[in-house]
C-alpha positions as MATLAB code, in Angstrom:
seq = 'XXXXXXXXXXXXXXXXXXXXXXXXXXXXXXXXXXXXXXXXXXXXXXXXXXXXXXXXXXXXXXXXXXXXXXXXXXXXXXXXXXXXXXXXXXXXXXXXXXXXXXXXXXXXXXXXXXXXXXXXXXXXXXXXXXXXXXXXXXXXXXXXXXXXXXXXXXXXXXXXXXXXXXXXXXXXXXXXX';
ca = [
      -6.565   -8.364   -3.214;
      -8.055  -11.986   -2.625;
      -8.784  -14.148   -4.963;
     -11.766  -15.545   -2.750;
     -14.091  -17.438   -4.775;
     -15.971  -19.592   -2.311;
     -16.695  -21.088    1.004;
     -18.051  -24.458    2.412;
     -19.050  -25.510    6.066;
     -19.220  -29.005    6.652;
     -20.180  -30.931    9.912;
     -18.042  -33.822   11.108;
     -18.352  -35.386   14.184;
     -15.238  -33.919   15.219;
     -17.056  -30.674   14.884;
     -18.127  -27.942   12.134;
     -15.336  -26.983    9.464;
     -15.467  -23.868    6.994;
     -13.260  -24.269    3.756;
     -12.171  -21.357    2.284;
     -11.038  -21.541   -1.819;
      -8.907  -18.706   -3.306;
      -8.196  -19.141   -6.717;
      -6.043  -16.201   -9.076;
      -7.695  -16.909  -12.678;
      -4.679  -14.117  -13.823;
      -1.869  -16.428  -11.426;
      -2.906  -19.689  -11.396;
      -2.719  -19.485   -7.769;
      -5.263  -22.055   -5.603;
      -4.983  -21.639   -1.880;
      -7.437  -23.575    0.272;
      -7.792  -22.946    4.001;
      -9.834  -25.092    6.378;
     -10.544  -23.614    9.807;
      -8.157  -20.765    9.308;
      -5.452  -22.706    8.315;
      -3.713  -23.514    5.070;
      -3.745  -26.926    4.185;
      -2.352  -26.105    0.236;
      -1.277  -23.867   -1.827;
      -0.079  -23.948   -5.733;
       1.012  -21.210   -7.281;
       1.623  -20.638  -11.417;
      -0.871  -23.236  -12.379;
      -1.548  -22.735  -16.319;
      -4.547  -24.901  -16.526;
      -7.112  -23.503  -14.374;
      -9.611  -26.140  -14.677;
      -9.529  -29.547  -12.601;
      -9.720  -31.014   -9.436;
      -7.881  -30.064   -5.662;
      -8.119  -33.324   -3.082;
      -7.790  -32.763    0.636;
      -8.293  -34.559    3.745;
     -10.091  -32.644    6.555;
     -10.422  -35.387    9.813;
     -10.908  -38.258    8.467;
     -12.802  -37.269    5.524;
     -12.067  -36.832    1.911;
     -12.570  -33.714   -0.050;
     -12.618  -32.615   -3.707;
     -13.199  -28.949   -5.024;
     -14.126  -29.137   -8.232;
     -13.108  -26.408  -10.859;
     -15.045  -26.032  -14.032;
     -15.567  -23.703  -17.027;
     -18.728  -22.017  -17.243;
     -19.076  -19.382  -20.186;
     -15.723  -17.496  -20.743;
     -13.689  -16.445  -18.122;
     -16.436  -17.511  -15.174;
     -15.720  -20.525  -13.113;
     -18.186  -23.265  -10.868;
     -16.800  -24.245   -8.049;
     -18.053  -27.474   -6.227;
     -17.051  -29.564   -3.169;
     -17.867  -33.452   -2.824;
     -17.075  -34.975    0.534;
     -15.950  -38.698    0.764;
     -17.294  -39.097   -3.384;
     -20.627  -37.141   -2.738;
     -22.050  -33.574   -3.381;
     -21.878  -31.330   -0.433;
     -25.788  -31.345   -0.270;
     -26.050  -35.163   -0.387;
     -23.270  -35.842    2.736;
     -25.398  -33.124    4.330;
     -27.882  -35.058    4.277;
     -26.564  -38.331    4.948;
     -24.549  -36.557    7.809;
     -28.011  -35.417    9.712;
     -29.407  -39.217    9.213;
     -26.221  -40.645   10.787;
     -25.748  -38.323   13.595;
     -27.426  -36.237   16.353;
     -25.547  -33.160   17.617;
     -26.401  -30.972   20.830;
     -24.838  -27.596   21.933;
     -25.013  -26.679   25.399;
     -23.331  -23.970   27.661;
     -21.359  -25.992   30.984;
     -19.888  -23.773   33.261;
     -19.647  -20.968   30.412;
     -18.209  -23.323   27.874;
     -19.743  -23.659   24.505;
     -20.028  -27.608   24.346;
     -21.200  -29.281   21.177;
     -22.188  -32.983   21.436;
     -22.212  -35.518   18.826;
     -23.525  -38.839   18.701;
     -22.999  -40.961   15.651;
     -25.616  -43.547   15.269;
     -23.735  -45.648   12.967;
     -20.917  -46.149   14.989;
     -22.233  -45.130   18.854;
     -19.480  -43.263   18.547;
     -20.243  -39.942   21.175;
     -18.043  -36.622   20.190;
     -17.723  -33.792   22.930;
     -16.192  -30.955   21.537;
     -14.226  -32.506   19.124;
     -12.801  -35.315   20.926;
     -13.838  -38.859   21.186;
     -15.348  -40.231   24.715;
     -14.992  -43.574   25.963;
     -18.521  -44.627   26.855;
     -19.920  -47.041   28.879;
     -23.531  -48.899   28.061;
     -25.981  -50.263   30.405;
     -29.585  -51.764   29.587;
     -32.812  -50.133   30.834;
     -36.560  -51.181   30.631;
     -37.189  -48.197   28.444;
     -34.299  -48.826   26.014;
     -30.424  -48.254   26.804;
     -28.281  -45.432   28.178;
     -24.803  -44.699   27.125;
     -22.972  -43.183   29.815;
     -19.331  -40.577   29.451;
     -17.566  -38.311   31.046;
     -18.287  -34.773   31.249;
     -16.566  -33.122   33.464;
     -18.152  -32.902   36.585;
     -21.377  -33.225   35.361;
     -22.921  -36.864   34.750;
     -24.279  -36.954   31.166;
     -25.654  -40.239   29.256;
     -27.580  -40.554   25.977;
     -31.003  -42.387   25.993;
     -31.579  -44.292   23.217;
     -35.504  -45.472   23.103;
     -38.021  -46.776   20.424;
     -40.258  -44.336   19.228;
     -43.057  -47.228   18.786;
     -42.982  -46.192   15.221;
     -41.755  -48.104   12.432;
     -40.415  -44.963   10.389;
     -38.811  -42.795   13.236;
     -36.929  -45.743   14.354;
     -34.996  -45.436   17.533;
     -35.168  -41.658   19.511;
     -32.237  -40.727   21.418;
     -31.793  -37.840   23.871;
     -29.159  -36.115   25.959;
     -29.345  -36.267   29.301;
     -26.515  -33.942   31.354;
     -27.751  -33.624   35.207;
     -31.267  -35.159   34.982;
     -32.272  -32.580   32.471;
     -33.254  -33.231   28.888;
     -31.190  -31.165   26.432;
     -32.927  -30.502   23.195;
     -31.382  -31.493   20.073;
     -29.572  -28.809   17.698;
     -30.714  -28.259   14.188;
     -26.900  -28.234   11.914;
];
C-alpha cells in the first residue's frame, strides 16, 4: 500500500519536475521522489510533524508537515523560501518557455530573462548576441535548424520588452506552463 499523500510540479529552467511525498503516519516512513527517482528516504520517524529539505537543480525545496485536526496532516512545498504558488508566479515573470516538435522530438525552450540564460531541453546553450534596428537577437544552436530569440520593445511602458522564438524564419508561439 502507498503512503502517497501528495504531489508537486514545478518548472525550472532545466525543465518541469513532479515531486512525489509518501509519508506512513503508522511508520514514520517519508519517502520523496522527484522525477521518478528517490532523492530520500527515512524510515521509523516518531515525530511526524516538521520539515524535509531537498535540492532539485539548483533550487531549494522544503515540504512542510503540519497537524491539522487529529490524525490529518497539510502538506506544503516552498521553493528557494517561497510558497509553491508565489515561485510560480515569479517563475512565469522571469522566464518564457516554448515547446516545439523538431524532427519528431519534443523540444521545450526556455529563456530566462533575468539571466539571458536560453535552456533547450534541459541543457544550457551558449548563445551568441547581435544588435538589430528592431531590438536584439540572441542566436544558439539547434541542431540543424538556425533558431534565435528576438527580444523587442513593446512601445509600452507596462509590457516591457517582448521576446519571440524564431527556429527557421518562423515565429513559434509561446507556451502557457
Amino acid at each position: 500500500m502507498s503512503d502517497l499523500v501528495a504531489v508537486w510540479e514545478i518548472s525550472l529552467p532545466d525543465g518541469k519536475h513532479v515531486i512525489k511525498f509518501e509519508h506512513g503516519t503508522t511508520s514514520g516512513k517519508r519517502v520523496i521522489t522527484v522525477g521518478g527517482k528517490e532523492i530520500l528516504r527515512r524510515d521509523w520517524m516518531f515525530k511526524l510533524v516538521g520539515a524535509e529539505t531537498f535540492k532539485v537543480g539548483k533550487a531549494n525545496c522544503k515540504i512542510n508537515i503540519d497537524a491539522c485536526s487529529g490524525f490529518m496532516y497539510e502538506y506544503t512545498l516552498d521553493v528557494n523560501g517561497k510558497s509553491l504558488q508565489k515561485f510560480s508566479d515569479n517563475q512565469s515573470k522571469i522566464m518564457k518557455t516554448w515547446v516545439l516538435t523538431i524532427d519528431n522530438i519534443p523540444t521545450r525552450v526556455v529563456l530566462e530573462k533575468d539571466t539571458l540564460d536560453i535552456w533547450v531541453n534541459g541543457a544550457k546553450k551558449e548563445t551568441t548576441g547581435e544588435f538589430t534596428d528592431e531590438g536584439t537577437e540572441t542566436h544558439f544552436d539547434f541542431g540543424t535548424k538556425s533558431a534565435y530569440i528576438k527580444a523587442v520593445s513593446s512601445g509600452k511602458r507596462r509590457e516591457g520588452i517582448v521576446h519571440s522564438l524564431v527556429v527557421d524564419n518562423l515565429e513559434i508561439p509561446e507556451a502557457k506552463e
